[in-house]
JSON list of C-alpha atoms and ligand atoms in Angstrom, two decimals:
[
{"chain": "A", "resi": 1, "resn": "UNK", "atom": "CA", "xyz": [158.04, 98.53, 121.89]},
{"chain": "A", "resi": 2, "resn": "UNK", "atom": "CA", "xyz": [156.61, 101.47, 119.67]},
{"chain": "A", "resi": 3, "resn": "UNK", "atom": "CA", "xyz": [158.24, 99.69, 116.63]},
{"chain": "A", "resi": 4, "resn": "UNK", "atom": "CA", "xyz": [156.62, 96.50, 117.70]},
{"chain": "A", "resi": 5, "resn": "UNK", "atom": "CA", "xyz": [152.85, 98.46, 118.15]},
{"chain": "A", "resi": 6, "resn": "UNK", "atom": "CA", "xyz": [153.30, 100.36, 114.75]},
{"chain": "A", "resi": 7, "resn": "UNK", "atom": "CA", "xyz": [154.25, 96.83, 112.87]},
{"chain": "A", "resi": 8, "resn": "UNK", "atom": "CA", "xyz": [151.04, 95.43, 114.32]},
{"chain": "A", "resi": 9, "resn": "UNK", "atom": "CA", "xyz": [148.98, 98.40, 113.29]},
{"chain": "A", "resi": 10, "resn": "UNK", "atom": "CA", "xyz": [150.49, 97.93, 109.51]},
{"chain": "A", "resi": 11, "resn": "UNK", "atom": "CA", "xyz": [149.32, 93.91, 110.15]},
{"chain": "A", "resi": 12, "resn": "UNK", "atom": "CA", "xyz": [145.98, 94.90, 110.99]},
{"chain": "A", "resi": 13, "resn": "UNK", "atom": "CA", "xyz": [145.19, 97.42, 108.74]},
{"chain": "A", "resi": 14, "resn": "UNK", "atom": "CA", "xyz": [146.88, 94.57, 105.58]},
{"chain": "A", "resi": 15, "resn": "UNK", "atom": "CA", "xyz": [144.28, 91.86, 106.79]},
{"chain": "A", "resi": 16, "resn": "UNK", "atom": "CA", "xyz": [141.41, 94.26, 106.83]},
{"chain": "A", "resi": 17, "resn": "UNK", "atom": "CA", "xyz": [142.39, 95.34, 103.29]},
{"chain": "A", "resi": 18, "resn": "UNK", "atom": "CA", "xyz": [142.58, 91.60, 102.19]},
{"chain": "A", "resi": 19, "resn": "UNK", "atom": "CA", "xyz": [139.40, 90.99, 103.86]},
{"chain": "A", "resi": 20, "resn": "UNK", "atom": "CA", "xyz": [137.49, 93.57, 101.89]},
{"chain": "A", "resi": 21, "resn": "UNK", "atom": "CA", "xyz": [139.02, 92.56, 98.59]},
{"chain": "A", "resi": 22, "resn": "UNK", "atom": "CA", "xyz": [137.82, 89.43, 99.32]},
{"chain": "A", "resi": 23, "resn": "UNK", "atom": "CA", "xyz": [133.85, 89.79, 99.76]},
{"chain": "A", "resi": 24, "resn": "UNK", "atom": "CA", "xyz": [134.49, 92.18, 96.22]},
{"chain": "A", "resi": 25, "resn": "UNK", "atom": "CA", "xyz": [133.06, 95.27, 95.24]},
{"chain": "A", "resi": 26, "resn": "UNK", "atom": "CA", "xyz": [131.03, 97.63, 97.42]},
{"chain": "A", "resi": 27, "resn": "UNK", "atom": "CA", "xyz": [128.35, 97.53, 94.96]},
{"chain": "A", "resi": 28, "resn": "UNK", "atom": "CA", "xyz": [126.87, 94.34, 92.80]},
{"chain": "A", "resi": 29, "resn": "UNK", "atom": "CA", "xyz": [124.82, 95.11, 90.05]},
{"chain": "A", "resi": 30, "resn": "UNK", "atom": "CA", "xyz": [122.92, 92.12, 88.10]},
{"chain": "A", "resi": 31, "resn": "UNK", "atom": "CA", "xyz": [120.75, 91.95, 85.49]},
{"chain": "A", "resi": 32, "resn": "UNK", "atom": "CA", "xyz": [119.71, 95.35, 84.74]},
{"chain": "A", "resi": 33, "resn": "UNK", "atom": "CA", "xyz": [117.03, 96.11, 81.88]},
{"chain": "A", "resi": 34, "resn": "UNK", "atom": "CA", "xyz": [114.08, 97.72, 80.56]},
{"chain": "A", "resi": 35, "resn": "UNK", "atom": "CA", "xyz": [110.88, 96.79, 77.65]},
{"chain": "A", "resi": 36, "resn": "UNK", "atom": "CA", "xyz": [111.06, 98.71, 74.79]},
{"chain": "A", "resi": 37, "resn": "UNK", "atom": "CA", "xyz": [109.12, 101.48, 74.79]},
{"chain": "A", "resi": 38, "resn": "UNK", "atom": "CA", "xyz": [105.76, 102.02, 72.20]},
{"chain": "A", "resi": 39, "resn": "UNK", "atom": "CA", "xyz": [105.77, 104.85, 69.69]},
{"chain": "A", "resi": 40, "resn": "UNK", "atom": "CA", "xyz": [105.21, 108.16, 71.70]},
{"chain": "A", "resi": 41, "resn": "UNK", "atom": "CA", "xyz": [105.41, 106.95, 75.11]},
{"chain": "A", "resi": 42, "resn": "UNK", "atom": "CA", "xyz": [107.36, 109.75, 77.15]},
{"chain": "A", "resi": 43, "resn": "UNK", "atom": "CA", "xyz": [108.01, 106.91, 80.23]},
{"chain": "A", "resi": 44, "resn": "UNK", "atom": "CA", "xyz": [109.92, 103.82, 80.75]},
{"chain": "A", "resi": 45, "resn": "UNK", "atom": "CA", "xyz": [110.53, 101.40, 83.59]},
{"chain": "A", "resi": 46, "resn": "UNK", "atom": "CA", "xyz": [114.09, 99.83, 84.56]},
{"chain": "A", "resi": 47, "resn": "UNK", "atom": "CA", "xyz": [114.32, 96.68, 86.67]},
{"chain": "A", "resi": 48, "resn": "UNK", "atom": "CA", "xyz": [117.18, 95.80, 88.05]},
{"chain": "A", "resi": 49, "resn": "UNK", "atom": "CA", "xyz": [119.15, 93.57, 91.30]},
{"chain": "A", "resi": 50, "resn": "UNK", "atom": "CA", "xyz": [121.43, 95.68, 93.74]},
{"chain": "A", "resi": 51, "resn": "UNK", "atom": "CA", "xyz": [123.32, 93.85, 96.54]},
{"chain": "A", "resi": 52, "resn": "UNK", "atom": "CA", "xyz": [125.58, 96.22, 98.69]},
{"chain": "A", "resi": 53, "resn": "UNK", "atom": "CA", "xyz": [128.40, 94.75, 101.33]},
{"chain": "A", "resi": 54, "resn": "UNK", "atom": "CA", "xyz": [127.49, 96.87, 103.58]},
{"chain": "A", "resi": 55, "resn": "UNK", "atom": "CA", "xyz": [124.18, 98.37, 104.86]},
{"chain": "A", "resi": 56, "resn": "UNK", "atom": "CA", "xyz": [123.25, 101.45, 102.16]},
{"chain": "A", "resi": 57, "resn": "UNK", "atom": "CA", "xyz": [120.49, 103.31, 101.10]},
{"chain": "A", "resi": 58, "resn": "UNK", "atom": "CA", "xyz": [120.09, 104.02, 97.63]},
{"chain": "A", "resi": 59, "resn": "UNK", "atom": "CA", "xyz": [119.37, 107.77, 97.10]},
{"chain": "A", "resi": 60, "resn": "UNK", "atom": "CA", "xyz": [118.95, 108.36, 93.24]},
{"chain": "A", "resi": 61, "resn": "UNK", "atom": "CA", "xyz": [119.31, 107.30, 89.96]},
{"chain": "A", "resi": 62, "resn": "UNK", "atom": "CA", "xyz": [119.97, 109.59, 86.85]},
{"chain": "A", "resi": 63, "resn": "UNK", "atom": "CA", "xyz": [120.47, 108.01, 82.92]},
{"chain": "A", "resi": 64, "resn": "UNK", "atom": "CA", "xyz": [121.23, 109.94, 79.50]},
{"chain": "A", "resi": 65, "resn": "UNK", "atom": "CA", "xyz": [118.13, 108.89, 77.76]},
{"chain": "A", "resi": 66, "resn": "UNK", "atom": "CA", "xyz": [115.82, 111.12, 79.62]},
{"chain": "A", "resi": 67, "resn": "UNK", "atom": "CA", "xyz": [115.03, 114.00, 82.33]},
{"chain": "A", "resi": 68, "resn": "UNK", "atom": "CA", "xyz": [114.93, 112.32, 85.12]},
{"chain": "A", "resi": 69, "resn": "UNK", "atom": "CA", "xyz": [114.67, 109.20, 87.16]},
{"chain": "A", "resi": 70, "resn": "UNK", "atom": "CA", "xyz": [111.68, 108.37, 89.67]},
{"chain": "A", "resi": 71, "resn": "UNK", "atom": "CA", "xyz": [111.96, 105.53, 92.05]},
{"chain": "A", "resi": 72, "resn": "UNK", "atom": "CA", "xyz": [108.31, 104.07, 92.57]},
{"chain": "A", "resi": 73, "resn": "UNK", "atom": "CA", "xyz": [106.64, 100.65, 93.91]},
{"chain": "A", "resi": 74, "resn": "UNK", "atom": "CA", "xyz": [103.48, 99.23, 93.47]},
{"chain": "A", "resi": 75, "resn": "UNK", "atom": "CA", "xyz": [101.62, 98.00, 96.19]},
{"chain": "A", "resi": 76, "resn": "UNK", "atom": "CA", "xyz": [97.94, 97.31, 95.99]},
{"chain": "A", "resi": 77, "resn": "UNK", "atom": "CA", "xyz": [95.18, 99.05, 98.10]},
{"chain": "A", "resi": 78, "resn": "UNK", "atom": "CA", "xyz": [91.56, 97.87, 98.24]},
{"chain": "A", "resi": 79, "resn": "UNK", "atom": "CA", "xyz": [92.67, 95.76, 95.41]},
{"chain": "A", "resi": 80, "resn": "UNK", "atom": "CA", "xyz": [93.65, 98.63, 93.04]},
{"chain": "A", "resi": 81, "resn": "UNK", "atom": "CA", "xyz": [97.23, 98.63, 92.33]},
{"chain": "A", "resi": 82, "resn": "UNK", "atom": "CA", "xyz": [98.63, 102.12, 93.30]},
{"chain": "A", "resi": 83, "resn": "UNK", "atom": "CA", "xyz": [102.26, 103.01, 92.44]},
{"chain": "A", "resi": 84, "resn": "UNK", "atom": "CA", "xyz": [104.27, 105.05, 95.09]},
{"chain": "A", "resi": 85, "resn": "UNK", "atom": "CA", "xyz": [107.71, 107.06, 95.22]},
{"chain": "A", "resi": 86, "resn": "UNK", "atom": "CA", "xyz": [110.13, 106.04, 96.85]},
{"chain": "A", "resi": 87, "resn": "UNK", "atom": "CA", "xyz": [112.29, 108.91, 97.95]},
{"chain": "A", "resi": 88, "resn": "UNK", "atom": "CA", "xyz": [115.48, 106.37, 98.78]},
{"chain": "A", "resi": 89, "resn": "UNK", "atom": "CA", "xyz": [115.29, 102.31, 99.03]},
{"chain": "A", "resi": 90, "resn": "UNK", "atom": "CA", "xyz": [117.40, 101.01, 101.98]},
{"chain": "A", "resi": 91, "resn": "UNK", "atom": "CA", "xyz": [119.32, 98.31, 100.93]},
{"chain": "A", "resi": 92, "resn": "UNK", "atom": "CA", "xyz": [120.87, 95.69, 103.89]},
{"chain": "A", "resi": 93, "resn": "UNK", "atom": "CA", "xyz": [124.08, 94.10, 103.63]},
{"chain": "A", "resi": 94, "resn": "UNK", "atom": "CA", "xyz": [124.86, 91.35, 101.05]},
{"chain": "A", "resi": 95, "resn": "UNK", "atom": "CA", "xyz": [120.66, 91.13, 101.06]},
{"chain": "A", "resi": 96, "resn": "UNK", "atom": "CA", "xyz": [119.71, 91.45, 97.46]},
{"chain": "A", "resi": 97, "resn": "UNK", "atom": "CA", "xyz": [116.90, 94.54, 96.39]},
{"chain": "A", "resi": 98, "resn": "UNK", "atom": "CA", "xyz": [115.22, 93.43, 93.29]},
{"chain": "A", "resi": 99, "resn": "UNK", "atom": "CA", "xyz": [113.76, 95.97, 91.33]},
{"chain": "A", "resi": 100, "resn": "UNK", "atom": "CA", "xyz": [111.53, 93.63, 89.48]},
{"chain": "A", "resi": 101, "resn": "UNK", "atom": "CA", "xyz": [107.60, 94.06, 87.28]},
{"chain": "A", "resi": 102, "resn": "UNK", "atom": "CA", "xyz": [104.52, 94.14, 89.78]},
{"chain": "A", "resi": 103, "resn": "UNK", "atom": "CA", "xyz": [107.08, 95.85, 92.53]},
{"chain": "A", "resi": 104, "resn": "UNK", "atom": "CA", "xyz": [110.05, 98.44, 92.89]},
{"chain": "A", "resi": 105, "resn": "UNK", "atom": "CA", "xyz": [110.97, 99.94, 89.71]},
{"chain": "A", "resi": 106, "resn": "UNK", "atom": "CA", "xyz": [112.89, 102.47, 88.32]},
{"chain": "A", "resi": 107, "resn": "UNK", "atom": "CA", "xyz": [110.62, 105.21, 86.36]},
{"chain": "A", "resi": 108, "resn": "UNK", "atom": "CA", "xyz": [112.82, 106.93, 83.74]},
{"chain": "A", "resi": 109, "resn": "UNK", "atom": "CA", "xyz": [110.42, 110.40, 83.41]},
{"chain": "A", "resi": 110, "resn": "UNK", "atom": "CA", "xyz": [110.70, 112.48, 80.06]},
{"chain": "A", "resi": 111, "resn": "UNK", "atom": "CA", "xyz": [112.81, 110.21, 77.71]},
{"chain": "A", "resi": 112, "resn": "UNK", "atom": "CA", "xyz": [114.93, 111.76, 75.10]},
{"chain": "A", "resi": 113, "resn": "UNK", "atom": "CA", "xyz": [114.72, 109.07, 73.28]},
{"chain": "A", "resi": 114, "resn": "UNK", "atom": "CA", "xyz": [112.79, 105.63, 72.26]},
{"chain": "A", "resi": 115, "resn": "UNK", "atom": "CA", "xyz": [114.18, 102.48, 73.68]},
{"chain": "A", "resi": 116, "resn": "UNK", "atom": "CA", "xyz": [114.09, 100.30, 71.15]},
{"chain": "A", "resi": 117, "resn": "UNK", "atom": "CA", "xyz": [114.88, 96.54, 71.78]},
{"chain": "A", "resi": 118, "resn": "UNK", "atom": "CA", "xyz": [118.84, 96.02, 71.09]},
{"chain": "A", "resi": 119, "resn": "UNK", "atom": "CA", "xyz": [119.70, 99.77, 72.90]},
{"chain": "A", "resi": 120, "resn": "UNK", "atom": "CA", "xyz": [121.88, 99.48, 75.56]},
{"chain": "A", "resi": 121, "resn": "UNK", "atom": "CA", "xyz": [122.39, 102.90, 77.71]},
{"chain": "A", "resi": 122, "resn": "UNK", "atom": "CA", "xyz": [123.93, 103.74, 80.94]},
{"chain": "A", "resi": 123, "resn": "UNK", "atom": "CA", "xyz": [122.55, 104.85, 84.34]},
{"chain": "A", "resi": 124, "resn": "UNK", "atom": "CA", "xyz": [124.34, 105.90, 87.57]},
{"chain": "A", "resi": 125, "resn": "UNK", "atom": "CA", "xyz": [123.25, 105.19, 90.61]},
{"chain": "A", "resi": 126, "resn": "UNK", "atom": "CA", "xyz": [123.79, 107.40, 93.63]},
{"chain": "A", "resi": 127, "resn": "UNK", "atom": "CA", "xyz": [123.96, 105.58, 97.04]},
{"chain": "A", "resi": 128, "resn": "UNK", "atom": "CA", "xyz": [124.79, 107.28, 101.12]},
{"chain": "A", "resi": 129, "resn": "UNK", "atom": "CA", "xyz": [127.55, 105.27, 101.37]},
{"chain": "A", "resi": 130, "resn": "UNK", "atom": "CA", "xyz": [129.35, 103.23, 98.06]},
{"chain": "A", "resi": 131, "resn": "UNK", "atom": "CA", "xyz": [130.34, 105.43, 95.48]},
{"chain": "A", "resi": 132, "resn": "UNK", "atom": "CA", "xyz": [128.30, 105.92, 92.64]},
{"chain": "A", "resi": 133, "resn": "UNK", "atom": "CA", "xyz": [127.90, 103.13, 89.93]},
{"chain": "A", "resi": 134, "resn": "UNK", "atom": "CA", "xyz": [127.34, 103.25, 86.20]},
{"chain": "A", "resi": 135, "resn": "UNK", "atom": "CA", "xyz": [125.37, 100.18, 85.09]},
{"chain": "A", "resi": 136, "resn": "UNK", "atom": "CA", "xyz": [123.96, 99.52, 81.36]},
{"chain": "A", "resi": 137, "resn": "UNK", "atom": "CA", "xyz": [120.92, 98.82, 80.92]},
{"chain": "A", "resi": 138, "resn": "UNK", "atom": "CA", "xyz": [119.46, 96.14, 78.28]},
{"chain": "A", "resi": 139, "resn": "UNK", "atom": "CA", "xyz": [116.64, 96.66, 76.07]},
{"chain": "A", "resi": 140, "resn": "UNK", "atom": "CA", "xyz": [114.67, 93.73, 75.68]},
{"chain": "A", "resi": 141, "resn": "UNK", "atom": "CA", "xyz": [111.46, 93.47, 72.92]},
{"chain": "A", "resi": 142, "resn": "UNK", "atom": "CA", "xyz": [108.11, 94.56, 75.03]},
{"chain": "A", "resi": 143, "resn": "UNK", "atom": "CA", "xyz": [106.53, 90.86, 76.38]},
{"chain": "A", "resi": 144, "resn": "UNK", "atom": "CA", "xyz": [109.84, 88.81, 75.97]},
{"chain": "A", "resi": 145, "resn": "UNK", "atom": "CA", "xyz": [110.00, 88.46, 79.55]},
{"chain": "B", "resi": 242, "resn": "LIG", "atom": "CU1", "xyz": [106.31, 103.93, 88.19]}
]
């Protein structure tokens, strides 16, 4: 009888592996990228998609092309747009987050370097649950989309 309960343990704990293998990844990241920057500018915004299996919260962001990474969004008050921080983004499960122009978007603060249109670079992202991802980022020419 023990032999029988420990086989069906072993069973159980095989389908939930197969199950998680196949919904995929804990983390999707799509289509991440940022304008190139103009001469001198010391800011840069990064859009991106994020879908997480399960319920998350995304906590921070860091990148090697400058200090440090903001999250903001812009929402619009008395018909001014205002941009906020965001101190994390809850993310729900398989629900894509799009950090997108006009909304959410990732404010890289104090860059090291241009981003000139061609540059890929990485960022990590830092989440409560998933562990953390590396994602590159594309620079695309400033008004190409
Ligand atoms: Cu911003």
């Amino acid at each position: 009888m023990i032999h029988l309960l420990r086989n069906l343990a072993l069973v159980s704990i095989v389908l939930i592996a197969a199950g998680c293998d196949r919904i995929g990844a804990p983390v999707r990241v799509d289509d991440a990228w940022a304008n190139a920057t103009p001469a001198g500018a010391t800011v840069a915004a990064v859009y991106m998609k994020i879908t997480t299996k399960d319920a998350d919260t995304l906590l921070s962001a860091t990148t090697t092309v400058a200090d440090h990474i903001e999250m903001h969004t812009n929402s619009e008050q008395n018909g001014m747009m205002q941009m906020r921080p965001l101190s994390n983004v809850p993310l729900e499960a398989g629900e894509p987050f799009t950090f997108a122009p006009g909304g959410a978007h990732f404010m890289l603060v104090e860059l090291r370097q241009p981003l000139t249109a061609g540059l890929r670079f990485p960022m990590t992202l830092q989440f409560q649950h998933a562990p953390a991802q590396t994602v590159q980022v594309q620079v695309v020419e400033l008004g190409s989309r």
